[in-house]
Tab-separated table of C-alpha atoms and ligand atoms in Angstrom:
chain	number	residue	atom	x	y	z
T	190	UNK	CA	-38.407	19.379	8.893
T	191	UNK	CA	-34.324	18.906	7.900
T	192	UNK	CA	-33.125	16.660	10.510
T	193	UNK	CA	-30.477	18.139	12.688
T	194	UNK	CA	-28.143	14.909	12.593
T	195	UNK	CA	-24.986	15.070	11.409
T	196	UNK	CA	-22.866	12.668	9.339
T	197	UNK	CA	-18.640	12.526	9.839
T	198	UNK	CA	-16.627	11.266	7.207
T	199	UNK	CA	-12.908	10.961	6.304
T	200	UNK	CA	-13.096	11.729	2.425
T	201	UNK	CA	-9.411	10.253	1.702
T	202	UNK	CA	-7.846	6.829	2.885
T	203	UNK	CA	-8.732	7.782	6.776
T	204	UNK	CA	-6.577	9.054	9.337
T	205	UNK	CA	-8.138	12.549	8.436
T	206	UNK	CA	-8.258	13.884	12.364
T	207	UNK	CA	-12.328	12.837	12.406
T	208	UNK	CA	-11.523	12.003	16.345
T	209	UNK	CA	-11.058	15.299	16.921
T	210	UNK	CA	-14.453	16.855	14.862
T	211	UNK	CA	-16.470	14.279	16.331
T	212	UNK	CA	-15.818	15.217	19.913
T	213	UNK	CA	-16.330	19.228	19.445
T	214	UNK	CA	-19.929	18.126	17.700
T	215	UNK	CA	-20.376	15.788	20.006
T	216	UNK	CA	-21.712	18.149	22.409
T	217	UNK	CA	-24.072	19.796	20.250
T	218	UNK	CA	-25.794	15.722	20.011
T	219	UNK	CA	-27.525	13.774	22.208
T	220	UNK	CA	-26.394	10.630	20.402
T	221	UNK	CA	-22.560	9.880	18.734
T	222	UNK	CA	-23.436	6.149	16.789
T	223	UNK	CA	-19.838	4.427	14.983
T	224	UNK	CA	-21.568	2.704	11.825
T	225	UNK	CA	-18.585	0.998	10.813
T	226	UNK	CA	-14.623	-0.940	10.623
T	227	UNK	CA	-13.419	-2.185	14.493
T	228	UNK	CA	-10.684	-1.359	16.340
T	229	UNK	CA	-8.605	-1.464	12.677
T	230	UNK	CA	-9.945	2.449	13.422
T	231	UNK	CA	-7.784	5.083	15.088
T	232	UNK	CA	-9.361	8.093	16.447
T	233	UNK	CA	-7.847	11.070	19.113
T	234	UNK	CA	-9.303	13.052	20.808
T	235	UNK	CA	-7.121	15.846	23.208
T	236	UNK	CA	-8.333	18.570	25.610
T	237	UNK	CA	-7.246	19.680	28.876
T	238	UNK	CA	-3.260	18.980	27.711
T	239	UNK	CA	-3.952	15.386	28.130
T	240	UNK	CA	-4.534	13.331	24.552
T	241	UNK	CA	-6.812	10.502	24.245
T	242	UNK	CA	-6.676	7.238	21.756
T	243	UNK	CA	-9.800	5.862	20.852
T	244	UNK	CA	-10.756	2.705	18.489
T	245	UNK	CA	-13.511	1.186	19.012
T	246	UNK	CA	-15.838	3.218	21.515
T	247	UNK	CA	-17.385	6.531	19.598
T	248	UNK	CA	-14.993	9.471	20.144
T	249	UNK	CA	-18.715	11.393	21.851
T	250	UNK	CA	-17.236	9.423	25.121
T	251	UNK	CA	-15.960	12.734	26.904
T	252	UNK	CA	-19.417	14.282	26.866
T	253	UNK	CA	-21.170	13.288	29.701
T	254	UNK	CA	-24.833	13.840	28.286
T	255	UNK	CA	-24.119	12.001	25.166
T	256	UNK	CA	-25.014	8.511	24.575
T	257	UNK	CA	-22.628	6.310	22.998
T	258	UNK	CA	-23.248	3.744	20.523
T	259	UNK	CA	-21.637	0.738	18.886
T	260	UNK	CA	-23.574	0.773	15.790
T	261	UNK	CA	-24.349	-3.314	13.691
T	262	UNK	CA	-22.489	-2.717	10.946
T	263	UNK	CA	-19.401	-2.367	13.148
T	264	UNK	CA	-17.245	-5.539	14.045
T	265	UNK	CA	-15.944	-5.887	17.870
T	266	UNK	CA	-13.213	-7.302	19.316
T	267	UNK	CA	-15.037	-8.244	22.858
T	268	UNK	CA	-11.088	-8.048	24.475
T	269	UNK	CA	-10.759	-4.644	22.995
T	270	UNK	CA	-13.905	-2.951	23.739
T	271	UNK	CA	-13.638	-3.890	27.302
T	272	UNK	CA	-9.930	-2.614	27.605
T	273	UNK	CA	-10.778	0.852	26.071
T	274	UNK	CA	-13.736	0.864	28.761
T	275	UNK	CA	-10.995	0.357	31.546
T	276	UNK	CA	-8.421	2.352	30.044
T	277	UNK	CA	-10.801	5.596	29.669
T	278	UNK	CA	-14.016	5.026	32.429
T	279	UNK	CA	-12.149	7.691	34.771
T	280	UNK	CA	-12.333	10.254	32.508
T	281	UNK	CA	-15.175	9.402	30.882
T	282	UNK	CA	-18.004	10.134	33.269
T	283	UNK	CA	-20.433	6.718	33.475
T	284	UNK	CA	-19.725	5.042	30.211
T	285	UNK	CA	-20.706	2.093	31.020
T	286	UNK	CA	-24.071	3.625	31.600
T	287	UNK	CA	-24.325	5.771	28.411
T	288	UNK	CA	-22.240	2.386	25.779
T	289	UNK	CA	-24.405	0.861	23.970
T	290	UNK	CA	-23.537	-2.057	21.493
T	291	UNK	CA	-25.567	-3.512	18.893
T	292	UNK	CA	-26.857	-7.076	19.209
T	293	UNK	CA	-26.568	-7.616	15.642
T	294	UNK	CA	-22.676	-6.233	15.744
T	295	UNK	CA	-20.510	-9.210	14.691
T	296	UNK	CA	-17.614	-9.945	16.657
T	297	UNK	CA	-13.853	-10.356	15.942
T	298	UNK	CA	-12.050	-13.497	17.372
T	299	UNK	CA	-8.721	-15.149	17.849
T	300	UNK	CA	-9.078	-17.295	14.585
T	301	UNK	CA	-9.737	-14.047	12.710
T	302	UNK	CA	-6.621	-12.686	13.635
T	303	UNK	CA	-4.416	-15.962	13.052
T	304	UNK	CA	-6.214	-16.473	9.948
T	305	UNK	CA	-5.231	-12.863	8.510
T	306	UNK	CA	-1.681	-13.314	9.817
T	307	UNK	CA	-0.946	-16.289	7.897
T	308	UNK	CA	-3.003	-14.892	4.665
T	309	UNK	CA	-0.911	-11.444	4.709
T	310	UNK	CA	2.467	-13.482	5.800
T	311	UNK	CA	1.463	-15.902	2.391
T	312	UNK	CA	0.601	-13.564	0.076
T	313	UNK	CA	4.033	-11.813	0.187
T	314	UNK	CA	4.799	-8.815	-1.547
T	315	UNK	CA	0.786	-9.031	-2.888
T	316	UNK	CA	-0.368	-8.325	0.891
T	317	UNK	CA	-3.069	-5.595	1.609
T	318	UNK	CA	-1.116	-4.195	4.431
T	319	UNK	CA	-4.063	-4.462	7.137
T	320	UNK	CA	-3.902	-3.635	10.408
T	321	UNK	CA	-3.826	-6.674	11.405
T	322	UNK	CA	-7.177	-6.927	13.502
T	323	UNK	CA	-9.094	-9.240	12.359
T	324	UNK	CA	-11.375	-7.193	10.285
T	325	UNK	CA	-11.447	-9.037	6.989
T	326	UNK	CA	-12.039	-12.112	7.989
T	327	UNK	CA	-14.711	-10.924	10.364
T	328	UNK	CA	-16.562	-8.942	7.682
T	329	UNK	CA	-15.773	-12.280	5.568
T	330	UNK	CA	-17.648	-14.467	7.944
T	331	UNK	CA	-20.106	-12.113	8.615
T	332	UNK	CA	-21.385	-12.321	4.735
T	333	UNK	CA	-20.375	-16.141	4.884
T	334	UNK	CA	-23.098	-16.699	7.780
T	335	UNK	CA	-21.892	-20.423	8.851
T	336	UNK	CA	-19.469	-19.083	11.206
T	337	UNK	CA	-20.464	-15.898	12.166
T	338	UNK	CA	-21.468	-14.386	15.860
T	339	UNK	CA	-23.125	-11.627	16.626
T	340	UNK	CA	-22.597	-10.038	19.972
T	341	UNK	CA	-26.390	-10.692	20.663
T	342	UNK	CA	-25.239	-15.025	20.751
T	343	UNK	CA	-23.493	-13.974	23.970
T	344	UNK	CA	-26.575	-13.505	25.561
T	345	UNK	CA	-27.016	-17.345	25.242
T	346	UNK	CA	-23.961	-18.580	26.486
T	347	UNK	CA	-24.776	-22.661	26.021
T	348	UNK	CA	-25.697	-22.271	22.872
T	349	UNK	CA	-22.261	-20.013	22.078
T	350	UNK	CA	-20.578	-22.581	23.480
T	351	UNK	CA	-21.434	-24.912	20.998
T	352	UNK	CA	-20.756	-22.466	17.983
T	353	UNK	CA	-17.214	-21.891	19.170
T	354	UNK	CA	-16.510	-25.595	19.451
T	355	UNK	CA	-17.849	-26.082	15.952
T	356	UNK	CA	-15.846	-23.003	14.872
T	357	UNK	CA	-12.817	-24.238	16.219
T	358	UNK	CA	-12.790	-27.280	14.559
T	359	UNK	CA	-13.611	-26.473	11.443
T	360	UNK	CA	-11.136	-23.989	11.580
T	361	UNK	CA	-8.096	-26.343	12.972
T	362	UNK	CA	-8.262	-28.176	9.849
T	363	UNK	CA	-7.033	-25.066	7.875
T	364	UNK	CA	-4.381	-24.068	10.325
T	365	UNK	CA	-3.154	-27.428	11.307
T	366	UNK	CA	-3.877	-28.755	7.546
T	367	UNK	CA	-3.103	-25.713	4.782
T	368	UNK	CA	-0.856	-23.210	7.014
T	369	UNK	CA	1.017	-26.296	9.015
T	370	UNK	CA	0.411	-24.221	12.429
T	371	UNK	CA	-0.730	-25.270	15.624
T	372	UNK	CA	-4.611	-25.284	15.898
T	373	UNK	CA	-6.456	-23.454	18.754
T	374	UNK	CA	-7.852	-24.655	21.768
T	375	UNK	CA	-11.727	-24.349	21.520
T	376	UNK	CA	-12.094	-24.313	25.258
T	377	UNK	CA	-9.251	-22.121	26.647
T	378	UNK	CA	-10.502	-19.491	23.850
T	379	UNK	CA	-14.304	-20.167	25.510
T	380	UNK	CA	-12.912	-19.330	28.677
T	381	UNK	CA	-11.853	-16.267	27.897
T	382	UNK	CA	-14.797	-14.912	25.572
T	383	UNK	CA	-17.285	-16.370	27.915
T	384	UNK	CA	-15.926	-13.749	30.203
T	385	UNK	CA	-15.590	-10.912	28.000
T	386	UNK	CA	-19.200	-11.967	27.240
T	387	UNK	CA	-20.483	-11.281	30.553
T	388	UNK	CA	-18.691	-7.851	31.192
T	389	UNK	CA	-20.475	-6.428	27.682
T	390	UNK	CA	-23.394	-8.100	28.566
T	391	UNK	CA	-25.148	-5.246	30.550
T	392	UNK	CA	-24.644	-2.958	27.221
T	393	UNK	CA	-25.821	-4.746	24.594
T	394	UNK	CA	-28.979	-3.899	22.896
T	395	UNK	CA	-31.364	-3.572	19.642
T	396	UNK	CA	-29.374	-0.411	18.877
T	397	UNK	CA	-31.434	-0.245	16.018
T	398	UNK	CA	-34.769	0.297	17.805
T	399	UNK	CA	-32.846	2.885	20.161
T	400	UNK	CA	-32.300	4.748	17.442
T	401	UNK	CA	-35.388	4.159	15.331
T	402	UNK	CA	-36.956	5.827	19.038
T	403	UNK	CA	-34.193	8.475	19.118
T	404	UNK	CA	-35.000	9.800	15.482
T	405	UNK	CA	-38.909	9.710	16.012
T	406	UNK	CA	-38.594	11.841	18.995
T	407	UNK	CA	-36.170	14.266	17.198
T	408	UNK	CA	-32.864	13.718	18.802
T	409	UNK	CA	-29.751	14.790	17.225
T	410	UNK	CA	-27.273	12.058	16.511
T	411	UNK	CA	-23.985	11.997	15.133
T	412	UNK	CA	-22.869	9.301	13.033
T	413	UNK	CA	-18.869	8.494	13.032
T	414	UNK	CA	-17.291	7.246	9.850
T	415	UNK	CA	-14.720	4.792	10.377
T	416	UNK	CA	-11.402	5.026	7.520
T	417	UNK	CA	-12.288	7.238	4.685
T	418	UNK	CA	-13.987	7.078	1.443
T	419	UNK	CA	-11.437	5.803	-0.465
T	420	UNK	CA	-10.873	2.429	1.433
T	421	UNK	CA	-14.306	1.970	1.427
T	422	UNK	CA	-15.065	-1.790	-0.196
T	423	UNK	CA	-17.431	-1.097	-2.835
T	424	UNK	CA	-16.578	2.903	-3.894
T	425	UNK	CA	-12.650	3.118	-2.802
T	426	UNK	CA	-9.466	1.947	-4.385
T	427	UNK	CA	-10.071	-1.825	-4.331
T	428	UNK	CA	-8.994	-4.282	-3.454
T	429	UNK	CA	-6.548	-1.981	-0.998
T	430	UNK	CA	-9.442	-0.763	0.897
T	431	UNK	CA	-11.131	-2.152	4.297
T	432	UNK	CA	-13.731	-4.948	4.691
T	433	UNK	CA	-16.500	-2.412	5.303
T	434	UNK	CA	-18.267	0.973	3.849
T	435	UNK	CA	-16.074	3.493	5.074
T	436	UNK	CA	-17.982	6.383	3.234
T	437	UNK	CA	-21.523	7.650	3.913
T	438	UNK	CA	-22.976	4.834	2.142
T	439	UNK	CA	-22.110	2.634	5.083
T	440	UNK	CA	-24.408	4.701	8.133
T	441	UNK	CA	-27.473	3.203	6.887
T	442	UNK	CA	-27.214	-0.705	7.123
T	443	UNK	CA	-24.445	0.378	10.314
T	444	UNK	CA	-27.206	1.668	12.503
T	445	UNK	CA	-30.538	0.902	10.775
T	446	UNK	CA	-31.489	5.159	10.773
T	447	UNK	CA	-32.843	5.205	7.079
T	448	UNK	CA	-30.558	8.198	4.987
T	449	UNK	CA	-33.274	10.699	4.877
T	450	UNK	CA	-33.134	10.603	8.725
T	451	UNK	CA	-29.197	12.173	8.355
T	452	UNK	CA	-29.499	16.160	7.951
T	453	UNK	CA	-26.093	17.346	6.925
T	454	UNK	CA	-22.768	15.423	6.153
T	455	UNK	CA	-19.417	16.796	6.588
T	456	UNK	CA	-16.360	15.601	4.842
T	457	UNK	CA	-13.275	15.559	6.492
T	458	UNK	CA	-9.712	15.784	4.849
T	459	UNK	CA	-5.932	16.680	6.094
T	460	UNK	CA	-4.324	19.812	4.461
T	461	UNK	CA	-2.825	17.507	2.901
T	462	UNK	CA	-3.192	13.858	1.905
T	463	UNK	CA	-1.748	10.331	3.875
T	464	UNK	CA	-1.825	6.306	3.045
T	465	UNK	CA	-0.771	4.068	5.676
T	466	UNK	CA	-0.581	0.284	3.874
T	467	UNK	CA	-0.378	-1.013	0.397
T	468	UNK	CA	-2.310	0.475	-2.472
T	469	UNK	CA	-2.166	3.424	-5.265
T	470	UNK	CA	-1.215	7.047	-3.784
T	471	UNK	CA	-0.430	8.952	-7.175
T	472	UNK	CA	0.257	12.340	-4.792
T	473	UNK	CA	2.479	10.369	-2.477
T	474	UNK	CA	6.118	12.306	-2.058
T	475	UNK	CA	8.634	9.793	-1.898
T	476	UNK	CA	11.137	12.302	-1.047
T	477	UNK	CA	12.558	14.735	2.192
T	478	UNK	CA	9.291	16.734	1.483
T	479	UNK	CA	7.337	13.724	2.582
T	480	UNK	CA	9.636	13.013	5.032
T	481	UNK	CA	9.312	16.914	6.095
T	482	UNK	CA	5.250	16.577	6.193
T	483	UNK	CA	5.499	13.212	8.198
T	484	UNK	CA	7.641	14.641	10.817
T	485	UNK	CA	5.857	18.033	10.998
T	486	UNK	CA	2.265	16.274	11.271
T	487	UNK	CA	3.557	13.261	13.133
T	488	UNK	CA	2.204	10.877	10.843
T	489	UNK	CA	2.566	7.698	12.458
T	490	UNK	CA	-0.318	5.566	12.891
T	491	UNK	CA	-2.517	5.600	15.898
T	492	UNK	CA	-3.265	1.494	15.811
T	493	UNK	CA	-0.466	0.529	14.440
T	494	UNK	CA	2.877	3.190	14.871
T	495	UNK	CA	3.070	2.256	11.323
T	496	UNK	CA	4.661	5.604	9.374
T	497	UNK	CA	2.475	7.047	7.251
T	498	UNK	CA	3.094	7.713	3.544
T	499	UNK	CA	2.660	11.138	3.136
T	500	UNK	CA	1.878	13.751	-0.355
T	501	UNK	CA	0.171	16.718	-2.140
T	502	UNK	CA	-3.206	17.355	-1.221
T	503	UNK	CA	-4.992	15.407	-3.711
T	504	UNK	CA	-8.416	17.166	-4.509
T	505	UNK	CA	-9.249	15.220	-7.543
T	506	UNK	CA	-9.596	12.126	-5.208
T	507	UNK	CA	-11.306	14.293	-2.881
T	508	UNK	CA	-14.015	15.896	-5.372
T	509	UNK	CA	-15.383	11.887	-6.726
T	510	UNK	CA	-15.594	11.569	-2.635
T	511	UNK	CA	-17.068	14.560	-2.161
T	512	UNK	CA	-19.769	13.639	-4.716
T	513	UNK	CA	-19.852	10.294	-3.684
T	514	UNK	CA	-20.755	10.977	0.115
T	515	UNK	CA	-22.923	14.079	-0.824
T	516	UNK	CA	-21.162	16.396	1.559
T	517	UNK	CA	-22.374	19.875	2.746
T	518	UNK	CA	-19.461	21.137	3.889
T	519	UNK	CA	-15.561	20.528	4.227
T	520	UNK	CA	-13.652	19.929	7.504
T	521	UNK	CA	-9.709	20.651	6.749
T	522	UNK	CA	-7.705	19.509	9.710
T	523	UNK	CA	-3.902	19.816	10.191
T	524	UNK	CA	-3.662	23.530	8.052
T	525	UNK	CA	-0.810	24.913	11.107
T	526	UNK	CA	1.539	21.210	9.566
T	527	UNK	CA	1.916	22.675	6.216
T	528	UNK	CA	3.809	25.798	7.224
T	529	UNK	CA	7.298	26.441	6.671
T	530	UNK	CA	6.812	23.977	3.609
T	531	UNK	CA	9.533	25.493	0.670
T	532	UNK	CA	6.935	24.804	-1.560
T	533	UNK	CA	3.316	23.690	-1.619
T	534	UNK	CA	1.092	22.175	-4.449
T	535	UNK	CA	-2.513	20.157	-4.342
T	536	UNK	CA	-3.551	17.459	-7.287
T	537	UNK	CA	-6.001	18.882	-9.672
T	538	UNK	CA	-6.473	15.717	-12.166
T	539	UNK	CA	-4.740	12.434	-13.176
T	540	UNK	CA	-3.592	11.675	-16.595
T	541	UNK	CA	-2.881	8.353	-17.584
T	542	UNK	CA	-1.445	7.241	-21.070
T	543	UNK	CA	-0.625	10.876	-21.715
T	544	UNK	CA	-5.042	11.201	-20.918
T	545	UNK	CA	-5.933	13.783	-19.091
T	546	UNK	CA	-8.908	11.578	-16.838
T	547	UNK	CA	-12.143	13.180	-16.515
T	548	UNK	CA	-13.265	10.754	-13.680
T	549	UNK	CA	-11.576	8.639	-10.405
T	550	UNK	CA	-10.384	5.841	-11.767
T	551	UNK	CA	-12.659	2.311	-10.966
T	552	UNK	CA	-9.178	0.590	-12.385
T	553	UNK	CA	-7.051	-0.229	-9.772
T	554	UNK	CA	-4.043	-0.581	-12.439
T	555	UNK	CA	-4.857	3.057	-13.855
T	556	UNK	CA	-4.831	4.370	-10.697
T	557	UNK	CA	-1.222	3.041	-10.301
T	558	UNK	CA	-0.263	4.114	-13.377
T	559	UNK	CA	-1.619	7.701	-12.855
T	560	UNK	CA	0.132	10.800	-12.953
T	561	UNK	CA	-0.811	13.686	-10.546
T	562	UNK	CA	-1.475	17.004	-12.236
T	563	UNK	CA	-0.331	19.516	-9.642
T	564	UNK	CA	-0.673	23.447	-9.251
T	565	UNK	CA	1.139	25.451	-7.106
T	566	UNK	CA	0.145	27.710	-4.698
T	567	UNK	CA	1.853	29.884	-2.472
T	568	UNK	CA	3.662	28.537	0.785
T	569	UNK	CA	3.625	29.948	3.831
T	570	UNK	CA	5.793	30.194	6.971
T	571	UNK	CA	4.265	31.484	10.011
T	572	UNK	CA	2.555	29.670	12.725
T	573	UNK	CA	-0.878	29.520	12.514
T	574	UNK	CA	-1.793	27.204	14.986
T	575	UNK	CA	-3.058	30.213	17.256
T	576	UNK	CA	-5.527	31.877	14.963
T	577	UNK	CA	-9.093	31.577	16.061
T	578	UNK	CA	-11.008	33.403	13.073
T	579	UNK	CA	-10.585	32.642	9.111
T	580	UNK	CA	-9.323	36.177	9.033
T	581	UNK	CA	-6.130	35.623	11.401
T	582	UNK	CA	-4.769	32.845	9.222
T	583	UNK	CA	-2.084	34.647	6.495
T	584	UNK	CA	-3.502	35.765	3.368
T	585	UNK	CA	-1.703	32.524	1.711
T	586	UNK	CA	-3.308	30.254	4.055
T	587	UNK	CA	-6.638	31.809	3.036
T	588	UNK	CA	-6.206	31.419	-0.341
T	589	UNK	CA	-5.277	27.770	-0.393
T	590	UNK	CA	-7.965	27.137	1.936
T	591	UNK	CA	-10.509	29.164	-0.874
T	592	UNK	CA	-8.958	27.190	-3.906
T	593	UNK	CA	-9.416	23.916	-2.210
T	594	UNK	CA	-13.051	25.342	-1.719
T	595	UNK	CA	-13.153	25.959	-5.290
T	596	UNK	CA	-11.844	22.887	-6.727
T	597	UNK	CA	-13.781	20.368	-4.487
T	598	UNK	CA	-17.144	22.153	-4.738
T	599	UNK	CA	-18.258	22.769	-1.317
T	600	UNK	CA	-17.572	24.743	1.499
T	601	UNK	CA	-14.900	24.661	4.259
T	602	UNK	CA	-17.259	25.210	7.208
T	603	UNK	CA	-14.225	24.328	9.880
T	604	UNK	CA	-10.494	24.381	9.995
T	605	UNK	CA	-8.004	22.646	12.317
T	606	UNK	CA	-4.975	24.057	12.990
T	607	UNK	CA	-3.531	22.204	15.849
T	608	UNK	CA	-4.943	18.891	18.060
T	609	UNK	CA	-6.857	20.738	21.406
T	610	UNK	CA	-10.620	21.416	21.024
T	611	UNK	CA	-9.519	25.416	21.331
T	612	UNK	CA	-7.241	24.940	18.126
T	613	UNK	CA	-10.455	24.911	15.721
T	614	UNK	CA	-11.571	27.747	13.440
T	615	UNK	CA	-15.495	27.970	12.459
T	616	UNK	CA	-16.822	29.198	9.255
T	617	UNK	CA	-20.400	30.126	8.937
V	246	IMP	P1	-7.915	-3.542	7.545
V	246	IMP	O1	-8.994	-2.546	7.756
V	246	IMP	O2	-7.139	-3.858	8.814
V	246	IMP	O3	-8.380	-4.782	6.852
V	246	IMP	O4	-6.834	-2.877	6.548
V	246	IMP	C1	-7.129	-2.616	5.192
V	246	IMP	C2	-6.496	-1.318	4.738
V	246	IMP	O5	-7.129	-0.236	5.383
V	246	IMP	C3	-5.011	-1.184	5.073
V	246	IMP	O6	-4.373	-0.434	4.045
V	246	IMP	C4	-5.014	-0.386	6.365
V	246	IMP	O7	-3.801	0.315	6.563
V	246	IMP	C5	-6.175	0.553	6.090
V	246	IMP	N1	-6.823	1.036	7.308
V	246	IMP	C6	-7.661	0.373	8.111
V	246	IMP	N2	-8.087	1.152	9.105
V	246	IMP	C7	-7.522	2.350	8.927
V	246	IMP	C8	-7.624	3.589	9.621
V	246	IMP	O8	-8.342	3.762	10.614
V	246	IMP	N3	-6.883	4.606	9.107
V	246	IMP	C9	-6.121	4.468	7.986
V	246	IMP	N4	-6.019	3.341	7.307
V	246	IMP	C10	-6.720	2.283	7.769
């Protein structure tokens, strides 16, 4: 029998509006598992007029049958997690009950932060642009080993105790030695995680065997992509991608549920396309048209209030994802932001050299050097963000929604065309 879970994930360089799809599905799952990235994520979720930011805790939180879970291929910042808990336990009916984090989820801690300051502030003008989290360098340890700690090690405190003082030694003779900075203090930073420890303690588990159990007795779960395909670390735009696998790829080893397990995978992507960071964006509109889209579609980032760079839908990027993730169907959010555009186009191919591409680009410097191919297609002014059915939306809003259709190669199954739950349009 097909299994009836369901895989969401951003198909461009994230910030696609998964918060949003993740929380209308959630209700049709009993289980909503993040596989991957930390609180480097960004995710909102809005119903009832009030809006809700989310980074680390799986945007199922506001459905009060679904279980929640921190998946081991995600990295946690214990200060985080525990804040977003606080922050969103009164609306989120018994959360602490229904969270559950993975034992073998690494966690994110003050030297990772410090470390990635100092990298980004030394590299200069060759800087990632990361969100500053800690994510790198946690992901870095984590495949390093020597230094790593996985949530489970809080569950032996004495022992942790130890690690951290290790840690922090080893890791005051780069900061004090290389960077010139002041080094930490092992056992004010204990004091503080050992605390953190104990609040998460009552929801860590073997997430794995949960959800080993969960599949076995045929329960749908939802799996929550972190960033999008194209920052993912092995298939994106590297090296200006994240520190984990942001596409599909990355559900497996983030939760342990084998792929076959995973019925259906929808790929998510704006009307049109965003970058926040360094890195190639050969669609990006460096112009008041980007400026226009930015303002329209608020396009300031969730984590960081960084402004987002902004440009022409780019479906050539989209189709290698597309392919890449196996999608089923296509989830276009923010269609009612591209009204009263003067003039729309989407990216149908690169050329580079005067060479029309045939594939993505693996080359980071042909990627930079690549020149959007761009049709046009027919603006259109009025406001859609009250249509309900495929048919209200103008006739020019259905046909750019059908070429996108066309060009990426798989359906568009559901359309959003404004942030509240009620603002989404479904396709059979
Ligand atoms: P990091 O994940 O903080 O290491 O950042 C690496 C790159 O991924 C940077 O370009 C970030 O701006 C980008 N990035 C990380 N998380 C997100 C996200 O949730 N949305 C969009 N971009 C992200």
């Amino acid at each position: 029998m097909k299994s009836k879970s369901t895989l969401i994930v951003g198909l461009t360089w994230g910030d696609e509006a998964k918060g949003k799809i993740v929380d209308l599905l959630a209700a049709e799952h009993h289980i909503v598992v993040r596989y991957n990235g930390g609180n480097n994520a960004g995710h909102t979720v809005a119903f009832d007029g009030e809006t809700y930011k989310l980074h680390l805790v799986p945007s199922g939180l506001f459905h009060k049958n679904a279980t929640c879970v921190i998946g081991g291929g995600v990295v946690v910042d214990p200060k985080v997690l525990l804040e977003e808990i606080a922050r969103h336990e009164g609306k989120a009916v018994r959360l602490r009950q229904r969270l559950l984090v993975s034992s073998r989820a690494h966690t994110i801690w003050p030297w990772h932060k410090l470390v990635e300051a100092l990298s980004e502030k030394h590299q200069g003008k060759g800087k990632i642009g990361t969100t500053l989290r800690g994510i790198g360098p946690a992901y870095a340890d984590k495949a390093n080993r020597v230094h790593a700690i996985r949530l489970g090690e809080f569950l032996r405190p004495e022992h942790l105790w130890k690690k951290v003082e290790r840690i922090v030694e080893d890791r005051n003779l780069v900061f004090t030695k290389v960077f010139g900075e002041a080094g930490l203090d092992a056992a004010a930073v204990w004091q503080e995680y050992a605390a953190y420890g104990e609040a998460i303690r009552p929801m860590i588990a073997d997430t794995t065997a949960y959800l080993l159990g969960a599949v076995e007795k045929g329960k749908r779960i939802l799996f929550e992509g972190a960033q999008g395909t194209l920052l993912d670390i092995d298939h994106g735009t590297y090296p200006y991608v994240t520190s984990s696998n942001a596409s599909a790829a990355g559900a497996w080893p983030g939760t342990g549920v084998p792929a076959r397990a995973i019925g259906e995978i929808l790929g998510v992507v704006k009307a049109y396309t965003t970058r926040v960071g360094e890195g190639p964006f050969p669609t990006e509109l460096k112009d008041a048209l980007g400026d226009q889209i930015r303002e329209q579609g608020h396009e300031y980032g969730t984590t960081t209030g960084r402004p987002r760079r902004c440009g022409w839908l780019d479906t050539f990027a989209i189709r290698y994802a597309a392919r890449l993730n196996g999608i089923d169907g296509i989830v276009i959010t923010l269609l009612d932001v591209l009204g009263k555009l003067p003039e729309l186009k989407v990216c149908t191919g690169y050329k580079v050299g005067g060479r029309t591409l045939k594939e993505f680009p693996d080359d980071p410097a042909a990627l930079q050097e690549a020149q959007p191919i761009l049709e046009s297609l027919e603006p259109w002014t009025e406001d859609i963000s009250g249509a309900r059915s495929f048919k209200e939306l103008p006739r020019a809003t259905r046909a750019y929604v059908k070429r996108v259709e066309e060009i990426i190669g798989a359906p568009v199954r559901m359309i959003s065309v404004g942030p509240d739950r009620e603002q989404t349009i479904f396709r059979p």
